[in-house]
mmCIF file of C-alpha atoms in Angstrom:
data_model
loop_
_atom_site.group_PDB
_atom_site.id
_atom_site.type_symbol
_atom_site.label_atom_id
_atom_site.label_comp_id
_atom_site.label_asym_id
_atom_site.label_seq_id
_atom_site.Cartn_x
_atom_site.Cartn_y
_atom_site.Cartn_z
ATOM 1 C CA UNK V 1 -82.772 -94.236 -86.546
ATOM 2 C CA UNK V 2 -81.500 -96.499 -88.977
ATOM 3 C CA UNK V 3 -82.427 -95.134 -92.290
ATOM 4 C CA UNK V 4 -80.695 -96.485 -95.915
ATOM 5 C CA UNK V 5 -81.242 -93.872 -98.548
ATOM 6 C CA UNK V 6 -79.732 -95.421 -102.314
ATOM 7 C CA UNK V 7 -80.194 -93.472 -105.705
ATOM 8 C CA UNK V 8 -82.810 -93.793 -107.894
ATOM 9 C CA UNK V 9 -83.351 -95.668 -110.696
ATOM 10 C CA UNK V 10 -83.559 -97.418 -113.029
ATOM 11 C CA UNK V 11 -80.172 -96.722 -114.831
ATOM 12 C CA UNK V 12 -79.521 -98.159 -118.467
ATOM 13 C CA UNK V 13 -75.822 -98.876 -119.002
ATOM 14 C CA UNK V 14 -74.660 -100.351 -121.917
ATOM 15 C CA UNK V 15 -72.354 -103.062 -122.114
ATOM 16 C CA UNK V 16 -68.708 -102.735 -120.282
ATOM 17 C CA UNK V 17 -69.485 -99.611 -119.624
ATOM 18 C CA UNK V 18 -68.610 -98.014 -115.576
ATOM 19 C CA UNK V 19 -71.462 -98.268 -112.650
ATOM 20 C CA UNK V 20 -71.739 -96.794 -109.823
ATOM 21 C CA UNK V 21 -74.978 -96.436 -107.599
ATOM 22 C CA UNK V 22 -74.607 -94.048 -104.626
ATOM 23 C CA UNK V 23 -76.158 -95.670 -101.226
ATOM 24 C CA UNK V 24 -75.550 -93.398 -97.895
ATOM 25 C CA UNK V 25 -76.927 -94.370 -94.760
ATOM 26 C CA UNK V 26 -77.979 -93.456 -91.039
ATOM 27 C CA UNK V 27 -77.312 -95.481 -87.939
ATOM 28 C CA UNK V 28 -76.738 -95.420 -84.224
ATOM 29 C CA UNK V 29 -74.064 -97.407 -83.176
ATOM 30 C CA UNK V 30 -71.694 -99.048 -85.590
ATOM 31 C CA UNK V 31 -73.553 -100.619 -88.304
ATOM 32 C CA UNK V 32 -72.593 -103.375 -90.847
ATOM 33 C CA UNK V 33 -73.283 -102.505 -94.526
ATOM 34 C CA UNK V 34 -74.665 -104.746 -97.320
ATOM 35 C CA UNK V 35 -75.530 -105.217 -101.009
ATOM 36 C CA UNK V 36 -77.751 -107.314 -102.046
ATOM 37 C CA UNK V 37 -79.369 -108.128 -105.548
ATOM 38 C CA UNK V 38 -82.306 -109.464 -106.507
ATOM 39 C CA UNK V 39 -82.535 -111.142 -110.186
ATOM 40 C CA UNK V 40 -85.887 -110.859 -112.043
ATOM 41 C CA UNK V 41 -88.085 -113.685 -110.603
ATOM 42 C CA UNK V 42 -85.590 -114.779 -107.747
ATOM 43 C CA UNK V 43 -85.536 -113.699 -104.077
ATOM 44 C CA UNK V 44 -82.761 -111.476 -102.432
ATOM 45 C CA UNK V 45 -79.032 -112.788 -102.872
ATOM 46 C CA UNK V 46 -76.283 -111.349 -100.655
ATOM 47 C CA UNK V 47 -73.089 -109.706 -103.229
ATOM 48 C CA UNK V 48 -70.739 -107.851 -100.617
ATOM 49 C CA UNK V 49 -70.589 -106.688 -97.186
ATOM 50 C CA UNK V 50 -68.688 -104.508 -94.838
ATOM 51 C CA UNK V 51 -68.507 -104.961 -91.267
ATOM 52 C CA UNK V 52 -66.547 -101.382 -90.135
ATOM 53 C CA UNK V 53 -65.649 -98.212 -91.099
ATOM 54 C CA UNK V 54 -62.822 -98.296 -94.381
ATOM 55 C CA UNK V 55 -63.572 -101.979 -95.101
ATOM 56 C CA UNK V 56 -64.147 -103.116 -98.728
ATOM 57 C CA UNK V 57 -66.099 -105.306 -99.907
ATOM 58 C CA UNK V 58 -66.190 -107.026 -102.905
ATOM 59 C CA UNK V 59 -67.055 -109.686 -105.100
ATOM 60 C CA UNK V 60 -67.542 -110.605 -108.810
ATOM 61 C CA UNK V 61 -66.052 -107.353 -110.147
ATOM 62 C CA UNK V 62 -68.254 -105.433 -107.645
ATOM 63 C CA UNK V 63 -66.765 -102.978 -104.938
ATOM 64 C CA UNK V 64 -67.869 -100.914 -102.268
ATOM 65 C CA UNK V 65 -65.912 -99.270 -99.046
ATOM 66 C CA UNK V 66 -67.471 -98.851 -96.113
ATOM 67 C CA UNK V 67 -66.616 -94.635 -95.552
ATOM 68 C CA UNK V 68 -67.792 -93.330 -91.901
ATOM 69 C CA UNK V 69 -66.611 -90.149 -92.504
ATOM 70 C CA UNK V 70 -69.252 -89.023 -95.589
ATOM 71 C CA UNK V 71 -71.553 -91.845 -94.130
ATOM 72 C CA UNK V 72 -71.798 -93.851 -98.180
ATOM 73 C CA UNK V 73 -71.304 -97.320 -99.787
ATOM 74 C CA UNK V 74 -71.614 -96.667 -102.974
ATOM 75 C CA UNK V 75 -71.246 -100.012 -105.139
ATOM 76 C CA UNK V 76 -68.806 -99.669 -108.135
ATOM 77 C CA UNK V 77 -68.138 -102.520 -110.851
ATOM 78 C CA UNK V 78 -65.402 -101.744 -113.861
ATOM 79 C CA UNK V 79 -67.285 -102.918 -116.744
ATOM 80 C CA UNK V 80 -70.685 -104.255 -116.725
ATOM 81 C CA UNK V 81 -72.219 -106.910 -118.885
ATOM 82 C CA UNK V 82 -75.493 -107.712 -119.476
ATOM 83 C CA UNK V 83 -75.841 -110.583 -116.599
ATOM 84 C CA UNK V 84 -75.741 -107.882 -114.621
ATOM 85 C CA UNK V 85 -78.929 -106.845 -114.837
ATOM 86 C CA UNK V 86 -80.894 -106.949 -111.740
ATOM 87 C CA UNK V 87 -82.827 -104.815 -108.950
ATOM 88 C CA UNK V 88 -79.758 -103.871 -106.230
ATOM 89 C CA UNK V 89 -80.528 -102.969 -102.538
ATOM 90 C CA UNK V 90 -78.056 -101.130 -100.170
ATOM 91 C CA UNK V 91 -78.853 -101.996 -96.458
ATOM 92 C CA UNK V 92 -77.273 -102.457 -92.834
ATOM 93 C CA UNK V 93 -77.950 -103.908 -89.833
ATOM 94 C CA UNK V 94 -77.218 -102.405 -85.965
ATOM 95 C CA UNK V 95 -78.409 -104.467 -84.113
ATOM 96 C CA UNK V 96 -78.176 -107.629 -85.843
ATOM 97 C CA UNK V 97 -81.243 -108.587 -85.729
ATOM 98 C CA UNK V 98 -83.189 -105.991 -87.786
ATOM 99 C CA UNK V 99 -82.375 -104.783 -90.928
ATOM 100 C CA UNK V 100 -82.702 -101.639 -93.047
ATOM 101 C CA UNK V 101 -82.876 -101.605 -97.155
ATOM 102 C CA UNK V 102 -82.835 -99.132 -99.704
ATOM 103 C CA UNK V 103 -85.715 -98.641 -101.676
ATOM 104 C CA UNK V 104 -83.574 -100.853 -104.613
ATOM 105 C CA UNK V 105 -81.815 -98.747 -107.875
ATOM 106 C CA UNK V 106 -82.986 -101.346 -111.339
ATOM 107 C CA UNK V 107 -79.719 -101.811 -113.846
ATOM 108 C CA UNK V 108 -80.176 -102.333 -117.497
ATOM 109 C CA UNK V 109 -77.598 -103.402 -119.148
ATOM 110 C CA UNK V 110 -77.513 -103.413 -123.006
ATOM 111 C CA UNK V 111 -75.323 -105.131 -125.530
ATOM 112 C CA UNK F 1 -77.789 -122.206 -101.747
ATOM 113 C CA UNK F 2 -80.204 -121.653 -98.107
ATOM 114 C CA UNK F 3 -82.945 -124.305 -97.198
ATOM 115 C CA UNK F 4 -85.780 -121.574 -97.921
ATOM 116 C CA UNK F 5 -88.945 -122.856 -98.942
ATOM 117 C CA UNK F 6 -91.860 -120.736 -99.006
ATOM 118 C CA UNK F 7 -95.081 -122.151 -99.708
ATOM 119 C CA UNK F 8 -97.588 -120.595 -101.917
ATOM 120 C CA UNK F 9 -95.244 -119.417 -104.080
ATOM 121 C CA UNK F 10 -98.261 -117.951 -105.431
ATOM 122 C CA UNK F 11 -102.120 -116.485 -104.262
ATOM 123 C CA UNK F 12 -105.141 -114.844 -105.812
ATOM 124 C CA UNK F 13 -107.833 -114.282 -103.344
ATOM 125 C CA UNK F 14 -110.979 -111.788 -102.699
ATOM 126 C CA UNK F 15 -111.048 -109.432 -100.255
ATOM 127 C CA UNK F 16 -111.569 -110.156 -96.675
ATOM 128 C CA UNK F 17 -110.804 -114.044 -96.613
ATOM 129 C CA UNK F 18 -107.231 -115.213 -94.612
ATOM 130 C CA UNK F 19 -104.705 -116.132 -95.756
ATOM 131 C CA UNK F 20 -101.280 -117.306 -94.685
ATOM 132 C CA UNK F 21 -98.065 -117.877 -96.023
ATOM 133 C CA UNK F 22 -95.446 -120.237 -94.789
ATOM 134 C CA UNK F 23 -91.723 -120.019 -94.874
ATOM 135 C CA UNK F 24 -89.822 -123.275 -93.642
ATOM 136 C CA UNK F 25 -86.074 -123.236 -93.495
ATOM 137 C CA UNK F 26 -83.649 -126.395 -92.211
ATOM 138 C CA UNK F 27 -80.697 -124.193 -91.781
ATOM 139 C CA UNK F 28 -81.587 -124.024 -88.206
ATOM 140 C CA UNK F 29 -81.250 -120.668 -87.696
ATOM 141 C CA UNK F 30 -82.526 -118.207 -84.807
ATOM 142 C CA UNK F 31 -83.775 -115.601 -86.765
ATOM 143 C CA UNK F 32 -86.793 -115.327 -89.511
ATOM 144 C CA UNK F 33 -88.123 -112.564 -90.649
ATOM 145 C CA UNK F 34 -91.686 -111.513 -93.023
ATOM 146 C CA UNK F 35 -90.638 -108.681 -95.914
ATOM 147 C CA UNK F 36 -93.000 -107.515 -98.682
ATOM 148 C CA UNK F 37 -91.614 -105.769 -101.312
ATOM 149 C CA UNK F 38 -93.530 -102.639 -103.275
ATOM 150 C CA UNK F 39 -92.664 -100.964 -105.909
ATOM 151 C CA UNK F 40 -91.093 -97.418 -105.304
ATOM 152 C CA UNK F 41 -90.713 -98.474 -101.212
ATOM 153 C CA UNK F 42 -87.871 -101.799 -101.551
ATOM 154 C CA UNK F 43 -88.690 -104.156 -98.312
ATOM 155 C CA UNK F 44 -90.418 -103.068 -95.640
ATOM 156 C CA UNK F 45 -90.209 -106.048 -93.112
ATOM 157 C CA UNK F 46 -93.446 -106.848 -91.331
ATOM 158 C CA UNK F 47 -93.029 -109.259 -88.414
ATOM 159 C CA UNK F 48 -89.564 -111.219 -87.464
ATOM 160 C CA UNK F 49 -89.123 -114.189 -84.996
ATOM 161 C CA UNK F 50 -85.501 -114.455 -82.416
ATOM 162 C CA UNK F 51 -87.262 -117.886 -81.675
ATOM 163 C CA UNK F 52 -90.168 -120.048 -80.660
ATOM 164 C CA UNK F 53 -92.957 -117.891 -79.737
ATOM 165 C CA UNK F 54 -90.242 -115.184 -79.839
ATOM 166 C CA UNK F 55 -91.738 -112.384 -82.373
ATOM 167 C CA UNK F 56 -91.880 -108.576 -82.197
ATOM 168 C CA UNK F 57 -93.188 -106.128 -85.284
ATOM 169 C CA UNK F 58 -91.972 -104.359 -87.325
ATOM 170 C CA UNK F 59 -92.782 -101.222 -89.548
ATOM 171 C CA UNK F 60 -95.473 -102.178 -91.703
ATOM 172 C CA UNK F 61 -97.046 -104.964 -89.143
ATOM 173 C CA UNK F 62 -100.406 -103.972 -89.265
ATOM 174 C CA UNK F 63 -103.024 -106.394 -90.683
ATOM 175 C CA UNK F 64 -100.702 -108.714 -90.330
ATOM 176 C CA UNK F 65 -99.940 -111.622 -87.305
ATOM 177 C CA UNK F 66 -96.742 -113.808 -87.672
ATOM 178 C CA UNK F 67 -96.329 -117.451 -85.429
ATOM 179 C CA UNK F 68 -93.644 -119.529 -84.769
ATOM 180 C CA UNK F 69 -94.577 -122.975 -83.032
ATOM 181 C CA UNK F 70 -91.791 -124.669 -84.404
ATOM 182 C CA UNK F 71 -87.803 -123.463 -85.061
ATOM 183 C CA UNK F 72 -88.083 -123.956 -88.998
ATOM 184 C CA UNK F 73 -91.728 -122.663 -89.595
ATOM 185 C CA UNK F 74 -92.695 -119.284 -89.488
ATOM 186 C CA UNK F 75 -96.341 -118.358 -90.173
ATOM 187 C CA UNK F 76 -97.429 -115.252 -91.640
ATOM 188 C CA UNK F 77 -101.318 -114.505 -92.108
ATOM 189 C CA UNK F 78 -103.701 -111.986 -93.263
ATOM 190 C CA UNK F 79 -106.693 -112.653 -90.762
ATOM 191 C CA UNK F 80 -108.904 -110.087 -93.524
ATOM 192 C CA UNK F 81 -106.573 -109.325 -96.506
ATOM 193 C CA UNK F 82 -107.553 -105.940 -98.088
ATOM 194 C CA UNK F 83 -106.366 -104.919 -101.593
ATOM 195 C CA UNK F 84 -103.423 -103.143 -99.896
ATOM 196 C CA UNK F 85 -102.170 -106.331 -99.069
ATOM 197 C CA UNK F 86 -101.320 -107.552 -102.526
ATOM 198 C CA UNK F 87 -97.222 -107.606 -102.648
ATOM 199 C CA UNK F 88 -94.385 -109.591 -103.139
ATOM 200 C CA UNK F 89 -93.924 -111.378 -99.730
ATOM 201 C CA UNK F 90 -90.196 -112.724 -98.953
ATOM 202 C CA UNK F 91 -89.067 -115.020 -95.928
ATOM 203 C CA UNK F 92 -85.515 -113.901 -94.525
ATOM 204 C CA UNK F 93 -82.906 -115.605 -92.007
ATOM 205 C CA UNK F 94 -80.312 -115.336 -89.958
ATOM 206 C CA UNK F 95 -77.993 -116.171 -87.813
ATOM 207 C CA UNK F 96 -77.255 -113.845 -84.413
ATOM 208 C CA UNK F 97 -74.908 -111.220 -85.052
ATOM 209 C CA UNK F 98 -74.239 -108.014 -86.992
ATOM 210 C CA UNK F 99 -71.802 -109.128 -89.050
ATOM 211 C CA UNK F 100 -74.843 -111.881 -89.873
ATOM 212 C CA UNK F 101 -76.214 -111.643 -93.429
ATOM 213 C CA UNK F 102 -79.850 -112.656 -94.592
ATOM 214 C CA UNK F 103 -80.825 -115.132 -96.544
ATOM 215 C CA UNK F 104 -83.733 -115.107 -98.632
ATOM 216 C CA UNK F 105 -86.451 -117.335 -99.786
ATOM 217 C CA UNK F 106 -87.638 -116.902 -103.520
ATOM 218 C CA UNK F 107 -90.879 -114.995 -102.861
ATOM 219 C CA UNK F 108 -94.849 -115.471 -102.531
ATOM 220 C CA UNK F 109 -96.868 -113.552 -105.186
ATOM 221 C CA UNK F 110 -100.107 -112.679 -103.700
ATOM 222 C CA UNK F 111 -102.954 -110.716 -104.962
ATOM 223 C CA UNK F 112 -106.011 -109.271 -103.160
ATOM 224 C CA UNK F 113 -109.017 -109.079 -105.541
#
């Protein structure tokens, strides 16, 4: 079956620190992988995506590389800002009509 | 931003009463979804629709029903609300295709007393 496992939070970092949020997956076929971000009081919005092995998705300084050999899609950012404080969700779809989400990782960045 | 409107945004109700949440889209996307978000569980799919009058169950469909009589509207109904259905409910839409992404509404917070 399909599932996503991401690291437990909450994560607290100082501004300008390096961020890694781990995500591993189990999937049938050849999934597309996503990172979504949820700011307080809002719905989720797409942060980045990768549709095939070795693809790198990037947006707003965040990056994630689709690693088929390790079934991983870890989210990274070199220097976090206070405005990056949010909940981050890893997700996948193999069929395009059903999406599977991790449990979310809460990030707080302190000045 | 994708045109997705959820209503009501907040609702407090009592156990045993029926509740209907509405999702309205202006994007003409084929797929529509209802998720619930709970601490420690992330997002879990309740039901989804792949066209007018075409719906299917998700992983937590018990106690919920849905209807889609028009492309733009997807209704989620709790026939007899229970306290375990206290949650934040998100509607999402998508176009067909593995590379497609989900676009989310702002959520509806439901409290069942």
